[in-house]
């Protein structure tokens, strides 16, 4: 019932633009519980990634935080022509993170961030009605970011990081123009790219902190992807070579974020984030093949905003509980909704907790995002942009478990 | 899990991945929370589609790849429509006069697609469902012609698919058109109608429709191309172009019967003739220009139907596939004054494209104006007289096919073979083409009758009805 109410409210909001794209959930069990409002949150080592400026303000201990995440995107599709419902096959997107910070001096701190900020893994049933648009598609990325920060004074610090990103892309679709149901086109590529991250963090008095961060876009360059065509009839064997190389580029977006954190009471911290994600550069995904047909697909993403609010309450020295709410605008425009990633504006709620066990903090986080219903209308004469008409409804579950440890702490 | 293989930080990641296992397991539990969407119940609105009657020619019969077979009949658009109707009302019965399983009246197979993309075909006569004796007319236009009798369908009740290949609107009043005794009456006998009727039945097609419609609750009407095709396929050399006034008159006669007692239905307006592939390929936008071997396209010479004169080709002329296959071939031509000369077919005034190999602009205009007139009349009848919905097949389907469409990721076009819409004879449709045609009817039905009938998924049907 609640879900229905939520999505009803969503319909109302989502009329403007499409949401979150293939951004993974907040990259830390603590942040996940906090709804991802991270830009001014200085209690977690994940700050290296979300705002390198915070690193300069961490204490004089060495912090390690590691964890694993799992995201399930459950989408159902109701075909406008067939009037039939299709549910995506279950696919869990695995993720993980590692954050390590170390003080060099009181003013200079260094850190390393390894995480999985962007990914999707879409799997439709093999024989579903849109199989010639997409049968499965996935992207996995890993960001590695060595970072350094400098504390300018007690209230202000700056940080910067270098990003090395690697990723793997897979796509498979059926070639439905042939009678053989096994006729398949498959694309697979790996690539990497570089970028940077900048951030500043400041405090005004004891209660209020703010942060601004910018993460540069990254282009994953895939220089030797493989296009495979299987079970092509003899008549067209020359058109679709069994295997050929392709080059491609996957554009990962930039992010500009501003955040506030306020100690409302001694025990309650509230954080607020606004993020502008530069999805606009993801205009198309093209596979330039050496032989065989070129594959171009228009994405037409638009920059998207996200608002996140989180609260953290200190129950005791050994237990922290969190809750968060987020609203994530989709970068996917109405005319480009495809079954590859039928995204929509998202409204998310999250819960989390940290429990001290001896010297280790155990972190837990869970979020449920309700994705606004999207309706894909298709003009079949626009044959360059194949899609399938129908409505998509999606729920996104994210669960993260992590552990943090501080070397040299007294506890 | 196996899909995730980060190349760079494998060592650091192993413990993370292990940690990730827990959320993964929990994730599988959560997957049951996928949002559900209710499938709408198919409904025909106020329509009773339980007793559907289809009236038409070869397109309605399911003629495909140059023949009618038991398999191609299963994929006729009326059969596909009936399948959708059955989803609304499982009691809805649709019996069409099927040929015995595995048989047919012969069909074309593909030998190869030549360099220009024209299918090279062979006719298969194996498994022909003939009965008793055949009749050969040695003096038929265009060479000897054999008339067979085909396996009969049960005639009581009459087939609900009254699609008859080769039938024109101009013939609906011809008595004995399906009478077994008329087998040797060339031009006044149709073996496809004969097999739907009892032996030696002298009913006209109009009477047949009248009798069958008494039991029908819904109809579709798609006629007209059957009048134009025989004339066009023979380059305008066999018989006369259909008379426009007779088309209009007979269309009204048939529709008067179909719409009797307020019976609902859908009236189809015929698609444009010049875009049927057998004309289009040899038309001004087709491939004929590529066949002139570097010479100016205007240097194709044809024999005009007016005055039998040899003249350069006009933009409005259509070279038929047989002519295209021969165009540019070096041939020995007898000179009028005696002696011979080598000349390329169609590229020399001495060896012009023959009248049978070209539908010239005058011939085309004769048949085209009749069909355009028929469309105008059908639209008038539908809106003014019967107040029934009509579907402009040109706008709703055939024109779109010319420029290519993508249906759920699969492209359909007018290209021979690869286009998956037109069959090998270059005018009739493949099973998938029939599905798209059925959907054009369904769209009109859904809109006009406020029905909610699911569409046919063309991509799940075979690309051809011939045995593979």
Short mmCIF file of C-alpha atoms in Angstrom, two decimals, chain B residues 19 23 40 94 161 237-238 264 279 291 321 352 368 373 379 394 418 447 462:
data_model
loop_
_atom_site.label_atom_id
_atom_site.label_comp_id
_atom_site.label_asym_id
_atom_site.label_seq_id
_atom_site.Cartn_x
_atom_site.Cartn_y
_atom_site.Cartn_z
CA UNK B 19 31.78 -9.52 2.16
CA UNK B 23 24.10 -8.70 0.58
CA UNK B 40 -5.40 -5.59 -19.02
CA UNK B 94 -12.70 -19.56 -37.19
CA UNK B 161 -11.94 -16.93 -44.92
CA UNK B 237 -0.62 -7.26 -72.23
CA UNK B 238 -3.18 -9.79 -71.00
CA UNK B 264 -19.97 -4.24 -37.99
CA UNK B 279 7.04 -2.48 -59.82
CA UNK B 291 21.67 -2.01 -65.01
CA UNK B 321 11.40 -8.36 -62.77
CA UNK B 352 14.09 -2.71 -76.75
CA UNK B 368 -3.85 3.12 -61.10
CA UNK B 373 -11.12 5.80 -57.74
CA UNK B 379 -13.88 5.88 -48.17
CA UNK B 394 -1.03 2.78 -47.48
CA UNK B 418 15.82 -9.34 -46.18
CA UNK B 447 -9.67 2.74 -32.01
CA UNK B 462 8.38 -17.42 -39.36
#
